[in-house]
Short mmCIF file of C-alpha atoms in Angstrom, two decimals:
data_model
loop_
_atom_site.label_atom_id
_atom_site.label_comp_id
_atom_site.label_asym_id
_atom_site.label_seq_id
_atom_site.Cartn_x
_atom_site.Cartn_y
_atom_site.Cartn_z
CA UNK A 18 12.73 -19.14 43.13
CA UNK A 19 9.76 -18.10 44.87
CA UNK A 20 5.94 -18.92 42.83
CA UNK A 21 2.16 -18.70 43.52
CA UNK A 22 -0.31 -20.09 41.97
CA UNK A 23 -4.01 -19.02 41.45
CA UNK A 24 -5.73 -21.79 39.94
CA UNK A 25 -9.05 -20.48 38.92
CA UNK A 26 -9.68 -16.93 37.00
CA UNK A 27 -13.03 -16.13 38.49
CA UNK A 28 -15.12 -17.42 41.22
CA UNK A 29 -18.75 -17.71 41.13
CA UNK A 30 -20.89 -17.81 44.64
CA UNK A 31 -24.40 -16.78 45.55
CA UNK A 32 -24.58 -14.34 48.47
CA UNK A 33 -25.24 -16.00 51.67
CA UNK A 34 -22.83 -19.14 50.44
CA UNK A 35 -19.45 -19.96 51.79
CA UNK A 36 -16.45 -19.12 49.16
CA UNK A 37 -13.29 -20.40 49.00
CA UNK A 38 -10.23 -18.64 46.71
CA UNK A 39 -7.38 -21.06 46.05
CA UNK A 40 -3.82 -20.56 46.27
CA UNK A 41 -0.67 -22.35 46.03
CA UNK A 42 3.09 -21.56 46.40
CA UNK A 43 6.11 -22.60 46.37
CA UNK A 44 9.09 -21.04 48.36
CA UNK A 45 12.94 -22.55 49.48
CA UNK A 46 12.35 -21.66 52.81
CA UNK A 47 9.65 -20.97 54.70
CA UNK A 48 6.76 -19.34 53.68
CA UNK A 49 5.02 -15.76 54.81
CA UNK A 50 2.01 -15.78 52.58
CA UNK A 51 -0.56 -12.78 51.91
CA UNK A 52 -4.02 -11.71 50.33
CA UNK A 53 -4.58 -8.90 48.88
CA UNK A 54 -8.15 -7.68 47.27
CA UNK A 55 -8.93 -5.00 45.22
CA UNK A 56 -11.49 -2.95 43.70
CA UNK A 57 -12.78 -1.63 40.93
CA UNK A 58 -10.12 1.74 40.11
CA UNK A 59 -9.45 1.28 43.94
CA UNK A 60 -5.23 0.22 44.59
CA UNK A 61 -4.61 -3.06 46.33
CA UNK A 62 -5.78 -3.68 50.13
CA UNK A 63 -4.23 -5.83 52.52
CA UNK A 64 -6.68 -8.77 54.07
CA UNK A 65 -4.65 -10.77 56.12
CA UNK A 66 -1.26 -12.52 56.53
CA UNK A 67 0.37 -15.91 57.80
CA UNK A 68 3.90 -15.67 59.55
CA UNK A 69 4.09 -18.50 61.64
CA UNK A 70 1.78 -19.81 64.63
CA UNK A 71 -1.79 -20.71 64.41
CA UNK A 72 -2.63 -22.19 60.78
CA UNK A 73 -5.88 -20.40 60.72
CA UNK A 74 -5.77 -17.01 59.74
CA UNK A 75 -8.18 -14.38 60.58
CA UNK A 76 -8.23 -10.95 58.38
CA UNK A 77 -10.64 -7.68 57.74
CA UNK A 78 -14.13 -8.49 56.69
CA UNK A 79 -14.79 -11.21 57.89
CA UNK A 80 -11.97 -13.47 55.73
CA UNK A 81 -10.33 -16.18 57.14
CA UNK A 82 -6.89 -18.14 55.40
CA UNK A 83 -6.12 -21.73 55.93
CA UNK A 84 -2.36 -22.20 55.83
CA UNK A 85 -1.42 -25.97 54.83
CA UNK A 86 2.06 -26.96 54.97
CA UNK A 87 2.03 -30.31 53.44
CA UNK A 88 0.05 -29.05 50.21
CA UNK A 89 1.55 -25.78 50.21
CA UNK A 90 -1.86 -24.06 50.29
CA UNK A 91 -3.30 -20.88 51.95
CA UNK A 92 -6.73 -20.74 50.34
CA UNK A 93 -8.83 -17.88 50.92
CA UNK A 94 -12.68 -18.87 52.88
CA UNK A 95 -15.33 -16.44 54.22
CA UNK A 96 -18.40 -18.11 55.41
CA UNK A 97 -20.73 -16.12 53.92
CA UNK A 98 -20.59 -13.76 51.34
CA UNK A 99 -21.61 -10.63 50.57
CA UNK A 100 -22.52 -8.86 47.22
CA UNK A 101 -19.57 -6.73 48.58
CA UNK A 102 -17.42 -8.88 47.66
CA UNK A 103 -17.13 -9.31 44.92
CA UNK A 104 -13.49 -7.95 43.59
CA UNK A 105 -10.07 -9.23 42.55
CA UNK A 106 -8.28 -11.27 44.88
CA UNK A 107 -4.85 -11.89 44.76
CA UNK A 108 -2.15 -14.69 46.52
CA UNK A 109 1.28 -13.34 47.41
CA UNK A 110 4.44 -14.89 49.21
CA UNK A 111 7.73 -13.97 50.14
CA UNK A 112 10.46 -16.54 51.32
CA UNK A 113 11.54 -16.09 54.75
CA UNK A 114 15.21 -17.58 53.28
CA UNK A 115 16.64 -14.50 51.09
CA UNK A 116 15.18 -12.58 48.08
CA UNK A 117 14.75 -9.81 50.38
CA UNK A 118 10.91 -8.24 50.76
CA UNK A 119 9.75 -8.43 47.47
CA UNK A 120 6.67 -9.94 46.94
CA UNK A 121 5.66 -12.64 44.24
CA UNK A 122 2.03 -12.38 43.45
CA UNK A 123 -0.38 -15.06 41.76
CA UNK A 124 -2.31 -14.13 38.71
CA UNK A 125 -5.43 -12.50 40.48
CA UNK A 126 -9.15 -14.73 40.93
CA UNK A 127 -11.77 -12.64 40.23
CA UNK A 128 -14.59 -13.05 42.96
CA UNK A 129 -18.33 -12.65 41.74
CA UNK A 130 -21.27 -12.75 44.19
CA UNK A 131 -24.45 -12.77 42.89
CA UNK A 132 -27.71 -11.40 45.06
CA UNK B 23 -3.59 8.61 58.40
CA UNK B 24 -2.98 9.38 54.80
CA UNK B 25 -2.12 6.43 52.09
CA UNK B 26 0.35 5.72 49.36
CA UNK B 27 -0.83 8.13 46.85
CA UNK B 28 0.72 7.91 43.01
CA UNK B 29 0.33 10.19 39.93
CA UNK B 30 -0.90 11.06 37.90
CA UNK B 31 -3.98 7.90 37.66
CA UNK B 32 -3.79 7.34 33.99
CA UNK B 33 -0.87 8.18 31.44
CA UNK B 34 -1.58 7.90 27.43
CA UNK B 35 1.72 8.17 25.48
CA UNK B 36 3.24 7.17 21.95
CA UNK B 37 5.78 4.75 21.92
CA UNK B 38 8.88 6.62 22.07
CA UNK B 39 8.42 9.30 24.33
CA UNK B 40 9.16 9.69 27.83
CA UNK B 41 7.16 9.39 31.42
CA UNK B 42 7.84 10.06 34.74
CA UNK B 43 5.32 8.38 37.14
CA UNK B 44 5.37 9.49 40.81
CA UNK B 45 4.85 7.62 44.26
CA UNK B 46 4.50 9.03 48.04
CA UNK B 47 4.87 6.55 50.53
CA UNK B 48 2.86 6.90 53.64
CA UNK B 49 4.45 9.17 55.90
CA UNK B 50 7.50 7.43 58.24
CA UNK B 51 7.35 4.56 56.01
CA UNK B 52 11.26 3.92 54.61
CA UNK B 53 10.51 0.59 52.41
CA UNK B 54 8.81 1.44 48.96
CA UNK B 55 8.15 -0.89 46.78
CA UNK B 56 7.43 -0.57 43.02
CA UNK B 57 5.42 -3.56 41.27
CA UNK B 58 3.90 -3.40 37.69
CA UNK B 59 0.83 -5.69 36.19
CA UNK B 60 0.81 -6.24 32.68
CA UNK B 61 -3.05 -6.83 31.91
CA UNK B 62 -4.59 -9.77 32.87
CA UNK B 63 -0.91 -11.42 34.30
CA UNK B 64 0.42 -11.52 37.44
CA UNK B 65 1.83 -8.19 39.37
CA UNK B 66 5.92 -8.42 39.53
CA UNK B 67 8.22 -7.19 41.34
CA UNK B 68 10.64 -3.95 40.13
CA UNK B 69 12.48 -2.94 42.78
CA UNK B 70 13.00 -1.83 46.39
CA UNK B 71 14.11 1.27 47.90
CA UNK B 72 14.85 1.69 51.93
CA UNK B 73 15.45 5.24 52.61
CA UNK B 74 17.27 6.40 49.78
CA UNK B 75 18.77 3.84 48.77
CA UNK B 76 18.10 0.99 46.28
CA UNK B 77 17.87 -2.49 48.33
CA UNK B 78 16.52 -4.98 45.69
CA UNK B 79 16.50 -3.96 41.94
CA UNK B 80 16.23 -7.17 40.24
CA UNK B 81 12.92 -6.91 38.51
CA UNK B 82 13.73 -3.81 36.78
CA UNK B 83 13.40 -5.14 32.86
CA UNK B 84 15.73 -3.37 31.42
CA UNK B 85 17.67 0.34 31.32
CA UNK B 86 14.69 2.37 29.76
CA UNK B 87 13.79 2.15 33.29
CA UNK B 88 15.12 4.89 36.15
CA UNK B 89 13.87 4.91 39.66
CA UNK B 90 14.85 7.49 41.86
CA UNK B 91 13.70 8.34 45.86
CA UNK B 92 15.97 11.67 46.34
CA UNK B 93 15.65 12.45 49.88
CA UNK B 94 14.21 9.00 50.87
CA UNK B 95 10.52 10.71 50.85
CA UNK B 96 8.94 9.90 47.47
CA UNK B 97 10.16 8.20 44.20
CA UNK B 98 9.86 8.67 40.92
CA UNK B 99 9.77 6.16 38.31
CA UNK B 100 11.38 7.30 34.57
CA UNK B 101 10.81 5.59 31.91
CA UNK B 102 12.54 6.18 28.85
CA UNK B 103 11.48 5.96 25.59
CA UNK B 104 9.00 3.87 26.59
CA UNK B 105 7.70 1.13 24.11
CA UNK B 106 4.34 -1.40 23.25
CA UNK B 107 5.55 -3.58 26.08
CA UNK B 108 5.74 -1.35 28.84
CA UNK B 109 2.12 -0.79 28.79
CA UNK B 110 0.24 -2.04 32.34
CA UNK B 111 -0.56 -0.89 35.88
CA UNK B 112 2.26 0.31 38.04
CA UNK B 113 1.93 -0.11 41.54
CA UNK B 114 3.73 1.77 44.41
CA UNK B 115 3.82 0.11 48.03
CA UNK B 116 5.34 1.33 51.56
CA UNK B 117 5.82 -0.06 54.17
CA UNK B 118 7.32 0.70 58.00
CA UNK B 119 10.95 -0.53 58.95
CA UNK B 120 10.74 -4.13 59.38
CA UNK B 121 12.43 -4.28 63.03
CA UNK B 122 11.68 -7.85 63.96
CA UNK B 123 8.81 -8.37 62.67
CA UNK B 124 7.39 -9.16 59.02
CA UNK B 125 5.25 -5.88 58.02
CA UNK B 126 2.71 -5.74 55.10
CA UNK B 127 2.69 -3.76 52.16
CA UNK B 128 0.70 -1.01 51.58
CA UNK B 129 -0.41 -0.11 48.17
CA UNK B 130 -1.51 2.91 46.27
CA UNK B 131 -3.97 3.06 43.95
CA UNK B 132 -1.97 2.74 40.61
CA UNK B 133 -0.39 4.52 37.88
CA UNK B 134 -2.42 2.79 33.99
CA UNK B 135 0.06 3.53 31.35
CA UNK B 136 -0.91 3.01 27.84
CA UNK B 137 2.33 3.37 24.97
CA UNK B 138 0.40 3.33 21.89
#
């Protein structure tokens, strides 16, 4: 069985400070990991997504994903943020062994800038 | 290019009755997904239709639930009568024909269903 994990409910950054959104999974196989954000009454947007190659991940505004084999990680970092950003982030995988497309999603980390 | 669009955005109903909530995919897309979040939990998985078919219907919770995608254009999502528990956010995703490749999901913006 497929399982993410989203550590922390809400992150707190000031604007102009790096951020970092953890998340942790566990597949059987290997792993295609996603982040998703969303806003307020807005539907779910995709940010970026790991496959296979290069562990660094680069995604829309300005987000970046470290992917981390040994601790089965694929945190979320942007290197400054914005006021803007502030939204609900969320962690999915799929395996790449079986249980078709469907994705399993972490609980959501809710991302608060402040000016 | 237009989204996934669902409706309607918000659905109040007694515990009992029936709804119908409604999902169109984003054009040429075959894969549609439906998810669901129960407040503050994680979003799981219902099912998965490709084309017309059902692929992957092994997070649907029980038989209250009917999904349909007549056609293999949009898909509608039944449930009946619904109860307490089936109150959250249902989510509709696309996305293109996977070839070789891995493709994203696209989502809409949400069906919020309250059974009171």
């Amino acid at each position: 069985a497929q399982s993410v994990a989203q550590p922390e409910d809400q992150v707190n950054v000031a604007e102009g400070n790096p951020l970092t959104v953890k998340c942790t999974y566990s597949v059987s196989g290997n792993p295609y990991l996603f982040w998703y954000v969303q806003y307020p009454n807005r539907g779910l947007q995709f940010l970026l997504k790991y496959i296979t190659g290069d562990n660094l991940v680069k995604g829309s505004y300005g987000f970046e994903a470290e992917f981390n084999k040994s601790q089965t990680s694929f945190h979320l970092k942007k290197p400054s943020a914005l006021v803007s950003d502030s939204a609900l982030y969320f962690c999915a995988v799929r395996d790449s062994r079986g249980s078709g497309d469907k994705l399993t999603f972490g609980t959501g980390t809710r991302l608060a800038v402040r000016p | 290019e237009a989204g996934v669009t669902q409706f309607p955005s918000h659905s109040v109903i007694e515990k009992g009755q029936t709804v119908t909530l409604r999902c169109d995919p984003i054009s040429g897309h075959d894969n549609l997904y439906w998810y669901r979040r129960v407040m503050g939990k994680e979003i799981k998985f219902l099912l998965h239709f490709v084309k017309e078919s059902k692929q992957d219907e092994s997070g649907m919770p029980n038989n209250r639930f009917l999904a349909e995608r007549t056609g293999g254009t949009y898909s509608t999502l039944k449930v009946q009568p619904a109860e307490l528990e089936d109150s959250g956010v249902y989510f509709c995703a696309s996305s293109q024909d996977r070839g070789t490749g891995v493709r994203e999901q696209y989502f809409g913006p949400g069906t919020r269903l309250t059974v009171t």
